[in-house]
Amino acid sequence: MANLNLAIKENRPLSRAEVTEKYPDIPPLVILKADVQRRGVHYSEAALGALDLELHATTGTHIFGARDGKIAARPESLLLRDGSSIITTPTPLELDPYLVDLHEGRPFLFEDGEPVEEVDYWPRPDFYDKTSSSGTLMQNVVSARPQRLNIFPYRYCTFWNNGNGCSFCDIVTQMKKGKEELGIPARLDPLEVKEVVWEALLEPGRYAALFLTAGSNVAGKRAFDEEVDYYIEILQRVGELFSVPKIPSQLIGTAFDDGQLERLYRETPLTSYTADIEVLGEELFNRHCPGKAEWIGYKEWKRRLVRAVDIFGPGRVNTGLVAGVELTSPGGYKNEDEALARTLEEAEDLASQGVSTVYIVWSPRPGTAIGDQKNASLEYYARLAAGLHGLRGKYRLPIGFDDYRRCGNHPDSDLSRLHNF
Amino acid sequence: MATAIPGDLIELLNDPAATKVLATVDEDGVPHLAVKQSLYVDVAGRLVYTELLESSRSNRNLVRSIWFGKSVSVIVSGAGGRSFQVKGKPVKTHISGPLFRKHYLEIRSLLGDVDVAAVWIIEPQEVIDGSYAARSAEERAKFPFFDHLDRLVKPAATAA
Ligand code: SF4
């Protein structure tokens, strides 16, 4: 308690222990997860030595890059004791990440030289080392989280064509690296995706959801028609594998218009829909997501999310935030209290209309416009998680399609494990 | 502090004919009890429980327990009135990986087309022998006043 009081008196950011003490209703493991995402990890030689390429998933077909800018064989990510994932990126030591090292022969997270929590490396999917009929390594077509299959159909975003990509985004740099260093196809063949998903599903009990995302593509008769057409084609091909018309699945796409949303729902096995607004507040949205602002606009983005609820159903639509960019300069909120209040106010407006908001911890990446700035304090991320979770409770919004198991990247939706709706 | 379950009790716990009940506690402190035949003891002496339903009360309560360091209890009852209780703490849940897969396959081969949400590992903290004979001997030793006098009369005694 002494440290917490002192920290409050000194008005300095709280340490993890202090945040845990101050917010006893937020599970310490969720606070730890947010902190590891915030600070990143560094793997010791011993921790890398414990990486078994036959048993563990290693960094592969990421659509976005690592914080230290490298592509190398490292654990894809980590699993905590409570079954939740920490999706985190290797981070240079000078940025003070958590260390992953061995403790009594097992991988642990270390902070200030002390072991704080055991972790597991993600299990390697059976299909990763197989090749598709075109000769492509299957892990370069479809990738996996502990219980989710990821399809990244292409790795570009036309918002970058006129330099209007999002301020925190490195999709283009990552696409080049993926292509040059890993031989990842720039655009997937829907039939090949189906072939790989089929192979993946031979592993019993492994996958609880199918997930699809790519960058925005403005092309088409109506803007984004080509993006929608391509998703539909892939989802239809994959859907042919199933005996039911709808499967547990999530698409993160652009905010599509009513006709496009209806097609996505009607013509595919898709059951949930996400269009990431990235940051709440119109001015900040315009500043950080100029491409989205140019082609759709903040108010229309929100309207389309609400419209999607009519189509997909309540508790099946959400939007994601890259939490922390709202505090960057220029233009960011002056302090975390203001940022939290304004963000939750906007999130409540969406929640009251059936749209959930989830966040990921912004991980500043090299080569992005705001990559040299810092993300927010741990206390901010803890309060934001509790706040967004609280809105789901207030408006009774289920988030099962984007929870600790189906996604694993949102401290706020981890908390829904205690909800009974 | 972890405790070891004695060998004879492990045998009873691993006996498919024994009845096993898992007691967890909800957010209001209300106990929730459910018969869980999938409970057994692993080679490390920990309880292993396969949860079929993600949304079950037991599962939610187990999540609350692992998050906030709360205990759960398991009662095992076998033939001849043999029974005991283990108090423990959930220390890990497997939702993916080799152990999860093993249980997924095993339980489906036993029960047919069922799903598995998680495989929970519970570390025993205390073992209480709940058989009447053991509890009665313990009470008599600890609380000599807790007895009916007629039970203490010599079998052959008469008023004369
Ligand atoms: S919409 Fe923004 S975040 Fe998404 S890929 Fe395009 S530039 Fe990157």
Coordinates of C-alpha atoms and ligand atoms in Angstrom, one line a residue:
Chain A
M1 CA 0.0 0.0 0.0
A2 CA 2.9 2.3 0.9
N3 CA 4.2 2.3 -2.7
L4 CA 0.7 2.9 -4.1
N5 CA 0.1 5.9 -1.9
L6 CA 3.6 7.3 -2.7
A7 CA 3.0 6.8 -6.4
I8 CA -0.3 8.7 -6.2
K9 CA 1.3 11.4 -4.2
E10 CA 4.2 11.7 -6.6
N11 CA 1.8 11.6 -9.5
R12 CA 3.9 9.1 -11.4
P13 CA 2.7 6.2 -13.6
L14 CA 1.8 3.2 -11.5
S15 CA 3.9 0.1 -11.7
R16 CA 2.1 -3.2 -12.5
A17 CA 2.1 -4.1 -8.8
E18 CA 0.5 -0.8 -7.9
V19 CA -2.1 -1.0 -10.7
T20 CA -2.9 -4.6 -9.4
E21 CA -3.3 -3.2 -5.9
K22 CA -5.4 -0.2 -6.9
Y23 CA -7.8 -2.2 -9.1
P24 CA -8.5 -5.5 -7.2
D25 CA -11.5 -6.3 -9.4
I26 CA -9.4 -6.5 -12.5
P27 CA -7.7 -9.9 -12.7
P28 CA -3.9 -9.6 -12.2
L29 CA -3.3 -11.9 -15.2
V30 CA -5.3 -9.5 -17.4
I31 CA -3.2 -6.5 -16.0
L32 CA -0.1 -8.5 -16.7
K33 CA -1.2 -9.3 -20.2
A34 CA -1.8 -5.6 -21.0
D35 CA 1.5 -4.7 -19.6
V36 CA 3.4 -7.3 -21.6
Q37 CA 1.6 -6.0 -24.7
R38 CA 2.4 -2.5 -23.8
R39 CA 6.1 -3.1 -23.2
G40 CA 6.7 -6.0 -25.5
V41 CA 9.0 -9.0 -24.8
H42 CA 12.6 -9.9 -25.4
Y43 CA 13.5 -13.6 -25.6
S44 CA 16.7 -14.7 -23.9
E45 CA 19.0 -17.2 -25.6
A46 CA 17.8 -19.9 -23.2
A47 CA 14.2 -19.1 -24.0
L48 CA 14.9 -19.3 -27.7
G49 CA 16.7 -22.6 -27.0
A50 CA 13.5 -24.0 -25.5
L51 CA 11.7 -23.2 -28.7
D52 CA 11.0 -26.5 -30.4
L53 CA 10.3 -26.0 -34.1
E54 CA 8.3 -29.2 -34.2
L55 CA 6.1 -28.4 -31.2
H56 CA 5.8 -24.6 -31.2
A57 CA 4.5 -22.0 -33.6
T58 CA 7.1 -19.5 -34.7
T59 CA 6.7 -16.0 -36.1
G60 CA 5.3 -16.4 -39.5
T61 CA 2.7 -14.8 -41.7
H62 CA 2.0 -11.6 -39.8
I63 CA 0.2 -8.9 -41.6
F64 CA 1.8 -6.3 -39.3
G65 CA 5.4 -6.2 -38.2
A66 CA 7.4 -6.7 -35.0
R67 CA 8.6 -3.9 -32.8
D68 CA 12.3 -4.7 -33.4
G69 CA 11.7 -4.8 -37.1
K70 CA 13.1 -8.3 -37.5
I71 CA 11.7 -11.5 -39.1
A72 CA 13.4 -14.4 -37.3
A73 CA 12.3 -17.7 -35.7
R74 CA 10.9 -16.7 -32.4
P75 CA 7.8 -17.9 -30.5
E76 CA 4.8 -16.7 -32.4
S77 CA 3.3 -15.6 -29.1
L78 CA 2.6 -16.7 -25.5
L79 CA -0.2 -18.4 -23.6
L80 CA -0.9 -17.6 -20.0
R81 CA -2.1 -20.1 -17.3
D82 CA -5.6 -18.9 -17.6
G83 CA -5.7 -20.0 -21.2
S84 CA -5.5 -16.5 -22.6
S85 CA -3.0 -15.4 -25.2
I86 CA -0.5 -12.6 -25.0
I87 CA -0.1 -11.4 -28.6
T88 CA 3.1 -9.4 -28.3
T89 CA 6.0 -8.6 -30.4
P90 CA 9.8 -8.9 -29.8
T91 CA 11.0 -5.5 -28.6
P92 CA 14.5 -4.1 -28.4
L93 CA 16.0 -4.3 -24.8
E94 CA 16.5 -0.6 -24.6
L95 CA 12.7 -0.1 -24.6
D96 CA 12.5 -2.1 -21.3
P97 CA 10.4 -5.1 -22.4
Y98 CA 9.6 -8.1 -20.2
L99 CA 12.2 -10.8 -20.5
V100 CA 11.2 -14.3 -21.5
D101 CA 13.7 -16.6 -19.9
L102 CA 13.8 -20.0 -18.3
H103 CA 12.9 -20.6 -14.7
E104 CA 13.3 -24.1 -13.3
G105 CA 13.5 -25.2 -17.0
R106 CA 10.3 -23.5 -18.1
P107 CA 9.6 -20.3 -19.9
F108 CA 8.6 -17.5 -17.6
L109 CA 8.1 -13.8 -17.9
F110 CA 10.7 -11.9 -15.9
E111 CA 10.5 -8.3 -14.7
D112 CA 13.4 -6.6 -13.0
G113 CA 15.2 -10.0 -12.9
E114 CA 12.4 -11.8 -11.1
P115 CA 10.2 -14.5 -12.6
V116 CA 6.6 -13.3 -12.5
E117 CA 4.5 -15.7 -14.4
E118 CA 4.9 -19.0 -16.4
V119 CA 4.1 -18.9 -20.1
D120 CA 3.7 -21.5 -22.8
Y121 CA 4.7 -21.0 -26.4
W122 CA 1.8 -21.4 -28.8
P123 CA 1.4 -25.0 -30.0
R124 CA 2.4 -25.6 -33.6
P125 CA -0.5 -26.5 -35.9
D126 CA -0.2 -29.9 -37.7
F127 CA -0.6 -28.4 -41.1
Y128 CA 2.2 -25.8 -41.0
D129 CA 4.8 -28.0 -42.6
K130 CA 2.7 -29.4 -45.4
T131 CA 2.6 -27.9 -48.9
S132 CA -0.4 -27.1 -50.9
S133 CA -1.0 -28.5 -54.4
S134 CA 0.7 -25.4 -55.8
G135 CA 3.8 -26.2 -53.8
T136 CA 3.4 -23.3 -51.3
L137 CA 4.2 -24.0 -47.7
M138 CA 0.7 -24.1 -46.0
Q139 CA 1.7 -21.9 -43.1
N140 CA 2.3 -19.1 -45.7
V141 CA -1.3 -19.4 -46.8
V142 CA -3.2 -19.7 -43.5
S143 CA -1.9 -19.1 -40.1
A144 CA -3.2 -20.0 -36.6
R145 CA -3.6 -18.8 -33.1
P146 CA -4.1 -21.4 -30.3
Q147 CA -7.8 -21.8 -31.4
R148 CA -8.3 -19.7 -34.5
L149 CA -7.4 -20.0 -38.2
N150 CA -6.2 -16.7 -39.7
I151 CA -6.6 -15.9 -43.4
F152 CA -4.9 -12.8 -44.6
P153 CA -6.0 -12.8 -48.3
Y154 CA -3.7 -10.0 -49.4
R155 CA -1.2 -7.7 -47.8
Y156 CA -1.7 -4.2 -49.1
C157 CA -4.0 -1.4 -48.5
T158 CA -5.0 1.1 -51.2
F159 CA -5.1 3.9 -48.6
W160 CA -1.4 4.0 -49.0
N161 CA -1.7 4.8 -52.8
N162 CA -1.9 8.5 -52.0
G163 CA -0.1 8.3 -48.7
N164 CA -3.2 8.2 -46.6
G165 CA -2.5 5.0 -44.6
C166 CA -3.0 5.0 -40.9
S167 CA -0.4 6.7 -38.7
F168 CA 0.4 3.5 -36.8
C169 CA 0.3 1.0 -39.7
D170 CA 3.2 -0.8 -41.3
I171 CA 1.3 -3.2 -43.6
V172 CA 3.2 -2.2 -46.7
T173 CA 6.7 -2.6 -45.1
Q174 CA 5.5 -5.9 -43.7
M175 CA 4.1 -7.1 -47.1
K176 CA 7.5 -6.5 -48.7
K177 CA 9.4 -8.4 -46.0
G178 CA 6.9 -11.2 -46.1
K179 CA 7.2 -11.5 -49.8
E180 CA 11.0 -11.2 -50.0
E181 CA 12.0 -13.1 -46.9
L182 CA 9.2 -15.7 -46.4
G183 CA 7.8 -16.2 -49.9
I184 CA 4.3 -15.4 -48.8
P185 CA 1.9 -14.9 -51.7
A186 CA 0.8 -11.3 -52.1
R187 CA -2.7 -12.5 -52.9
L188 CA -4.2 -15.8 -51.9
D189 CA -6.0 -18.2 -54.3
P190 CA -9.5 -19.0 -52.7
L191 CA -9.2 -22.6 -53.7
E192 CA -5.8 -22.9 -52.2
V193 CA -7.2 -21.3 -49.0
K194 CA -9.9 -24.0 -49.0
E195 CA -7.4 -26.7 -49.4
V196 CA -5.3 -25.5 -46.5
V197 CA -8.3 -25.0 -44.2
W198 CA -9.4 -28.5 -44.9
E199 CA -5.9 -29.8 -44.0
A200 CA -6.0 -27.6 -40.8
L201 CA -9.3 -29.0 -39.8
L202 CA -7.9 -32.5 -39.7
E203 CA -6.3 -31.6 -36.3
P204 CA -9.0 -32.4 -33.7
G205 CA -10.2 -29.8 -31.3
R206 CA -7.8 -27.2 -32.5
Y207 CA -9.9 -24.5 -34.1
A208 CA -12.9 -22.7 -32.7
A209 CA -13.1 -19.9 -35.2
L210 CA -12.1 -18.8 -38.7
F211 CA -10.9 -15.3 -39.1
L212 CA -10.3 -13.1 -42.2
T213 CA -8.7 -9.7 -42.6
A214 CA -6.8 -7.7 -45.2
G215 CA -6.1 -4.0 -45.9
S216 CA -8.8 -1.8 -47.5
N217 CA -9.2 -1.9 -51.2
V218 CA -11.2 1.1 -52.7
A219 CA -11.4 -0.5 -56.2
G220 CA -14.8 -1.5 -57.6
K221 CA -18.0 -0.1 -59.1
R222 CA -18.8 1.2 -55.7
A223 CA -15.8 1.8 -53.5
F224 CA -14.7 -1.4 -51.8
D225 CA -16.7 -3.7 -54.0
E226 CA -13.6 -5.6 -55.0
E227 CA -12.6 -6.1 -51.4
V228 CA -16.1 -7.4 -50.6
D229 CA -16.1 -9.7 -53.7
Y230 CA -12.8 -11.2 -52.8
Y231 CA -13.9 -11.9 -49.2
I232 CA -17.1 -13.4 -50.4
E233 CA -15.2 -15.7 -52.7
I234 CA -12.9 -16.9 -50.1
L235 CA -15.6 -17.4 -47.5
Q236 CA -17.8 -19.3 -50.0
R237 CA -14.9 -21.6 -50.9
V238 CA -14.1 -22.3 -47.3
G239 CA -17.8 -22.6 -46.5
E240 CA -18.0 -25.5 -48.8
L241 CA -16.1 -27.6 -46.3
F242 CA -18.9 -27.3 -43.6
S243 CA -22.2 -29.1 -43.1
V244 CA -23.8 -26.0 -41.7
P245 CA -24.6 -22.7 -43.5
K246 CA -23.0 -20.5 -40.8
I247 CA -19.8 -21.1 -38.9
P248 CA -18.1 -19.3 -36.0
S249 CA -16.2 -16.7 -37.9
Q250 CA -15.1 -13.1 -38.0
L251 CA -14.2 -10.7 -40.7
I252 CA -12.3 -7.5 -40.0
G253 CA -13.0 -5.3 -43.1
T254 CA -13.6 -1.8 -44.1
A255 CA -16.9 -0.2 -43.0
F256 CA -18.9 -1.4 -45.9
D257 CA -22.1 0.1 -47.2
D258 CA -25.5 -1.5 -46.6
G259 CA -25.6 -3.5 -49.8
Q260 CA -22.1 -4.8 -49.3
L261 CA -22.9 -5.8 -45.7
E262 CA -26.0 -7.6 -46.8
R263 CA -24.1 -9.5 -49.4
L264 CA -21.4 -10.5 -46.9
Y265 CA -24.0 -11.9 -44.6
R266 CA -26.4 -13.5 -47.1
E267 CA -23.9 -15.0 -49.4
T268 CA -21.3 -16.4 -47.0
P269 CA -21.0 -18.5 -43.8
L270 CA -19.8 -15.4 -41.9
T271 CA -21.3 -14.8 -38.5
S272 CA -19.7 -11.7 -37.2
Y273 CA -18.3 -8.5 -38.5
T274 CA -15.7 -6.0 -37.4
A275 CA -14.8 -2.6 -38.9
D276 CA -12.0 -1.0 -36.9
I277 CA -12.5 2.7 -36.3
E278 CA -9.0 2.6 -34.7
V279 CA -9.5 5.8 -32.6
L280 CA -12.7 7.4 -31.2
G281 CA -13.3 11.1 -31.8
E282 CA -13.7 12.6 -35.2
E283 CA -10.6 14.9 -35.2
L284 CA -8.4 12.1 -34.1
F285 CA -9.9 9.7 -36.6
N286 CA -9.2 12.2 -39.4
R287 CA -5.6 12.7 -38.2
H288 CA -4.7 9.1 -37.7
C289 CA -6.8 7.4 -40.4
P290 CA -6.8 9.8 -43.3
G291 CA -7.7 7.1 -45.8
K292 CA -10.7 6.0 -43.9
A293 CA -11.7 9.7 -43.4
E294 CA -11.2 10.4 -47.1
W295 CA -13.3 7.5 -48.3
I296 CA -15.9 7.0 -45.6
G297 CA -15.7 9.5 -42.8
Y298 CA -16.1 9.2 -39.1
K299 CA -19.8 9.6 -38.8
E300 CA -20.5 7.3 -41.7
W301 CA -18.1 4.7 -40.3
K302 CA -20.2 4.7 -37.1
R303 CA -23.4 4.6 -39.0
R304 CA -22.3 1.6 -41.0
L305 CA -21.3 -0.2 -37.9
V306 CA -24.8 0.3 -36.4
R307 CA -26.3 -0.8 -39.7
A308 CA -24.3 -4.0 -39.5
V309 CA -26.1 -4.8 -36.3
D310 CA -29.4 -5.0 -38.2
I311 CA -27.8 -7.5 -40.5
F312 CA -25.5 -9.6 -38.4
G313 CA -27.5 -9.3 -35.1
P314 CA -26.7 -7.7 -31.7
G315 CA -23.5 -9.0 -30.1
R316 CA -22.1 -9.9 -33.5
V317 CA -20.6 -6.5 -34.6
N318 CA -17.7 -4.6 -33.1
T319 CA -15.0 -2.1 -33.8
G320 CA -11.4 -2.0 -32.7
L321 CA -9.2 0.7 -31.2
V322 CA -5.5 1.0 -31.4
A323 CA -5.5 2.2 -27.8
G324 CA -2.8 4.8 -27.0
V325 CA -2.6 6.7 -30.3
E326 CA -5.3 9.1 -28.9
L327 CA -2.6 10.4 -26.6
T328 CA 0.1 11.0 -29.2
S329 CA 1.1 14.4 -30.4
P330 CA 0.2 16.5 -32.2
G331 CA -3.5 16.6 -31.7
G332 CA -3.9 14.0 -28.9
Y333 CA -5.8 14.3 -25.7
K334 CA -3.9 16.2 -23.0
N335 CA -4.1 13.6 -20.4
E336 CA -5.3 10.0 -19.8
D337 CA -8.4 11.0 -17.8
E338 CA -9.7 13.1 -20.7
A339 CA -8.7 10.4 -23.2
L340 CA -10.6 7.7 -21.2
A341 CA -13.7 9.8 -20.6
R342 CA -14.0 10.8 -24.3
T343 CA -13.2 7.3 -25.6
L344 CA -15.7 5.7 -23.3
E345 CA -18.3 8.3 -24.1
E346 CA -18.1 7.5 -27.8
A347 CA -17.9 3.7 -27.1
E348 CA -21.1 4.0 -25.1
D349 CA -22.8 5.7 -28.0
L350 CA -21.9 2.7 -30.1
A351 CA -22.7 0.2 -27.4
S352 CA -26.2 1.7 -26.9
Q353 CA -26.8 0.9 -30.6
G354 CA -25.5 -2.7 -30.3
V355 CA -21.9 -2.2 -31.4
S356 CA -19.1 -3.4 -29.1
T357 CA -15.8 -1.7 -28.9
V358 CA -12.6 -3.6 -28.1
Y359 CA -9.0 -2.4 -28.0
I360 CA -5.5 -3.6 -28.8
V361 CA -2.6 -2.1 -27.0
W362 CA -0.9 0.2 -29.5
S363 CA 2.6 -1.2 -30.2
P364 CA 4.7 1.6 -31.7
R365 CA 6.5 0.1 -34.7
P366 CA 9.6 1.3 -36.6
G367 CA 8.9 3.0 -39.8
T368 CA 5.4 4.2 -38.9
A369 CA 4.5 7.9 -38.6
I370 CA 4.2 7.8 -34.8
G371 CA 6.5 4.9 -34.2
D372 CA 8.9 7.0 -32.1
Q373 CA 6.3 7.9 -29.5
K374 CA 5.3 6.0 -26.4
N375 CA 2.1 4.1 -25.7
A376 CA -0.1 4.9 -22.7
S377 CA 0.4 3.9 -19.1
L378 CA -0.6 0.5 -17.8
E379 CA -3.2 2.2 -15.5
Y380 CA -4.8 3.6 -18.6
Y381 CA -5.1 0.3 -20.3
A382 CA -6.5 -1.3 -17.2
R383 CA -9.1 1.3 -16.8
L384 CA -10.0 1.2 -20.5
A385 CA -10.4 -2.6 -20.3
A386 CA -12.7 -2.3 -17.3
G387 CA -14.6 0.6 -18.9
L388 CA -15.3 -1.2 -22.2
H389 CA -16.1 -4.4 -20.4
G390 CA -18.5 -2.4 -18.2
L391 CA -20.3 -1.1 -21.3
R392 CA -20.9 -4.6 -22.5
G393 CA -22.4 -5.5 -19.2
K394 CA -24.6 -2.4 -19.2
Y395 CA -25.9 -3.0 -22.7
R396 CA -25.7 -6.8 -22.4
L397 CA -23.6 -7.2 -25.5
P398 CA -22.0 -10.7 -25.9
I399 CA -18.5 -10.7 -27.3
G400 CA -18.0 -14.4 -27.8
F401 CA -16.8 -13.9 -31.4
D402 CA -13.8 -11.8 -30.3
D403 CA -13.0 -13.1 -26.8
Y404 CA -9.9 -14.6 -25.1
R405 CA -10.2 -17.8 -27.1
R406 CA -11.4 -16.7 -30.6
C407 CA -9.0 -13.7 -30.6
G408 CA -6.9 -13.2 -27.5
N409 CA -5.7 -9.7 -28.3
H410 CA -8.1 -7.6 -26.2
P411 CA -7.6 -7.3 -22.4
D412 CA -11.2 -5.9 -22.3
S413 CA -12.9 -8.8 -23.9
D414 CA -10.9 -11.3 -21.8
L415 CA -13.0 -10.0 -18.9
S416 CA -16.2 -11.3 -20.6
R417 CA -15.3 -14.8 -19.4
L418 CA -17.3 -14.0 -16.3
H419 CA -20.3 -12.8 -18.2
N420 CA -23.2 -15.2 -18.5
F421 CA -24.7 -13.7 -21.6
Chain B
M1 CA 0.9 -24.7 -0.4
A2 CA 0.3 -27.9 -2.4
T3 CA -0.4 -31.1 -0.6
A4 CA -0.2 -34.7 -1.7
I5 CA -3.3 -36.9 -2.0
P6 CA -2.7 -40.3 -0.3
G7 CA -2.4 -43.3 -2.6
D8 CA -5.6 -45.0 -1.6
L9 CA -7.6 -41.8 -2.1
I10 CA -6.0 -41.4 -5.6
E11 CA -7.2 -44.9 -6.3
L12 CA -10.7 -43.9 -5.3
L13 CA -10.6 -40.7 -7.3
N14 CA -9.4 -42.5 -10.4
D15 CA -12.1 -45.2 -10.0
P16 CA -14.8 -44.5 -12.7
A17 CA -17.5 -46.0 -10.4
A18 CA -16.9 -43.3 -7.7
T19 CA -19.1 -40.2 -7.6
K20 CA -17.1 -37.0 -7.9
V21 CA -18.6 -33.6 -7.2
L22 CA -16.9 -30.3 -8.0
A23 CA -17.9 -27.3 -5.8
T24 CA -17.1 -23.8 -7.0
V25 CA -18.2 -20.5 -5.8
D26 CA -20.0 -17.7 -7.8
E27 CA -19.5 -13.9 -7.5
D28 CA -22.0 -13.7 -4.6
G29 CA -20.2 -16.5 -2.7
V30 CA -23.0 -19.0 -3.4
P31 CA -21.6 -22.6 -3.9
H32 CA -22.3 -24.3 -7.1
L33 CA -22.1 -28.1 -7.1
A34 CA -22.0 -30.4 -10.1
V35 CA -21.2 -34.1 -10.6
K36 CA -18.1 -34.3 -12.7
Q37 CA -17.1 -37.8 -13.6
S38 CA -14.2 -36.5 -15.8
L39 CA -12.1 -35.7 -12.7
Y40 CA -9.0 -37.7 -12.0
V41 CA -5.5 -37.3 -10.6
D42 CA -2.5 -36.9 -12.9
V43 CA 1.0 -38.3 -12.4
A44 CA 2.1 -35.0 -10.7
G45 CA -0.7 -35.5 -8.1
R46 CA -2.9 -32.7 -9.4
L47 CA -6.6 -32.9 -10.1
V48 CA -7.5 -32.8 -13.8
Y49 CA -11.0 -31.8 -14.8
T50 CA -12.3 -31.7 -18.4
E51 CA -14.9 -29.0 -18.9
L52 CA -17.3 -29.5 -21.8
L53 CA -19.1 -26.2 -21.8
E54 CA -17.5 -22.8 -22.0
S55 CA -20.5 -21.1 -20.6
S56 CA -21.1 -23.4 -17.6
R57 CA -21.3 -22.0 -14.1
S58 CA -18.5 -24.3 -13.1
N59 CA -16.3 -23.0 -15.8
R60 CA -17.0 -19.4 -15.0
N61 CA -16.4 -20.0 -11.4
L62 CA -13.1 -21.7 -12.2
V63 CA -12.0 -18.7 -14.2
R64 CA -12.9 -16.5 -11.2
S65 CA -10.9 -18.8 -9.0
I66 CA -7.8 -18.8 -11.2
W67 CA -8.0 -15.0 -11.6
F68 CA -8.5 -14.1 -7.9
G69 CA -6.8 -17.0 -6.1
K70 CA -10.0 -18.6 -4.8
S71 CA -10.3 -22.3 -3.8
V72 CA -12.6 -25.0 -5.1
S73 CA -13.5 -28.4 -3.6
V74 CA -13.9 -31.8 -4.9
I75 CA -15.8 -34.5 -3.0
V76 CA -15.3 -38.1 -3.9
S77 CA -17.6 -40.9 -2.7
G78 CA -17.1 -44.6 -3.4
A79 CA -18.3 -48.0 -2.4
G80 CA -18.7 -48.8 1.4
G81 CA -19.1 -45.2 2.4
R82 CA -15.5 -44.3 1.6
S83 CA -15.3 -40.6 0.8
F84 CA -13.0 -37.7 1.0
Q85 CA -12.7 -34.0 0.1
V86 CA -9.9 -32.2 -1.7
K87 CA -9.7 -28.4 -1.4
G88 CA -7.6 -27.0 -4.2
K89 CA -6.7 -24.0 -6.4
P90 CA -7.1 -24.0 -10.1
V91 CA -3.6 -23.3 -11.4
K92 CA -3.9 -23.7 -15.1
T93 CA -6.4 -24.2 -17.9
H94 CA -5.5 -25.7 -21.2
I95 CA -7.5 -24.6 -24.2
S96 CA -5.1 -25.8 -26.9
G97 CA -2.0 -27.9 -27.2
P98 CA -1.2 -31.6 -26.6
L99 CA -2.9 -32.1 -23.3
F100 CA -6.1 -30.4 -24.5
R101 CA -6.0 -32.6 -27.6
K102 CA -5.5 -35.8 -25.7
H103 CA -8.6 -35.0 -23.5
Y104 CA -10.6 -33.9 -26.5
L105 CA -10.0 -37.2 -28.2
E106 CA -10.5 -39.3 -25.1
I107 CA -13.8 -37.7 -24.1
R108 CA -15.2 -37.9 -27.6
S109 CA -14.3 -41.5 -27.8
L110 CA -16.2 -42.1 -24.5
L111 CA -19.2 -39.8 -24.9
G112 CA -19.6 -39.3 -28.7
D113 CA -20.0 -35.9 -30.4
V114 CA -19.3 -33.6 -27.5
D115 CA -17.1 -30.5 -27.4
V116 CA -14.4 -29.7 -24.9
A117 CA -14.0 -26.1 -23.6
A118 CA -11.0 -26.5 -21.3
V119 CA -8.9 -28.9 -19.3
W120 CA -8.4 -27.5 -15.8
I121 CA -5.5 -28.4 -13.5
I122 CA -6.3 -28.0 -9.8
E123 CA -3.5 -28.2 -7.3
P124 CA -4.6 -29.9 -4.0
Q125 CA -4.2 -27.7 -0.9
E126 CA -5.9 -29.9 1.7
V127 CA -7.2 -33.4 1.8
I128 CA -10.0 -34.2 4.3
D129 CA -11.0 -37.8 4.9
G130 CA -14.8 -37.6 4.9
S131 CA -15.6 -41.3 5.7
Y132 CA -17.8 -41.6 8.8
A133 CA -15.3 -43.9 10.6
A134 CA -12.4 -41.5 10.1
R135 CA -14.4 -38.3 11.0
S136 CA -16.0 -39.9 14.0
A137 CA -12.6 -41.1 15.4
E138 CA -11.2 -37.6 14.8
E139 CA -14.2 -35.9 16.6
R140 CA -14.0 -38.2 19.6
A141 CA -10.3 -37.5 20.0
K142 CA -10.7 -33.7 19.5
F143 CA -14.1 -33.1 21.2
P144 CA -14.6 -35.6 24.0
F145 CA -17.9 -33.8 25.1
F146 CA -19.6 -34.3 21.7
D147 CA -21.1 -37.7 22.4
H148 CA -24.4 -39.2 23.6
L149 CA -23.9 -41.1 26.9
D150 CA -26.0 -44.1 25.9
R151 CA -23.3 -44.8 23.3
L152 CA -20.7 -45.1 26.0
V153 CA -22.6 -47.6 28.2
K154 CA -20.9 -51.0 28.6
P155 CA -22.7 -53.6 26.5
A156 CA -23.3 -55.9 29.4
A157 CA -24.1 -53.2 32.0
T158 CA -27.4 -53.4 34.0
A159 CA -28.9 -51.2 36.7
A160 CA -28.4 -53.7 39.4
Ligands
SF4_1 S1 -6.9 0.6 -43.0 FE1 -5.2 1.7 -42.0 S2 -4.5 0.1 -40.5 FE2 -5.7 -1.0 -42.0 S3 -4.3 -1.7 -43.5 FE3 -5.0 0.3 -44.2 S4 -3.6 1.8 -43.5 FE4 -3.2 -0.1 -42.3

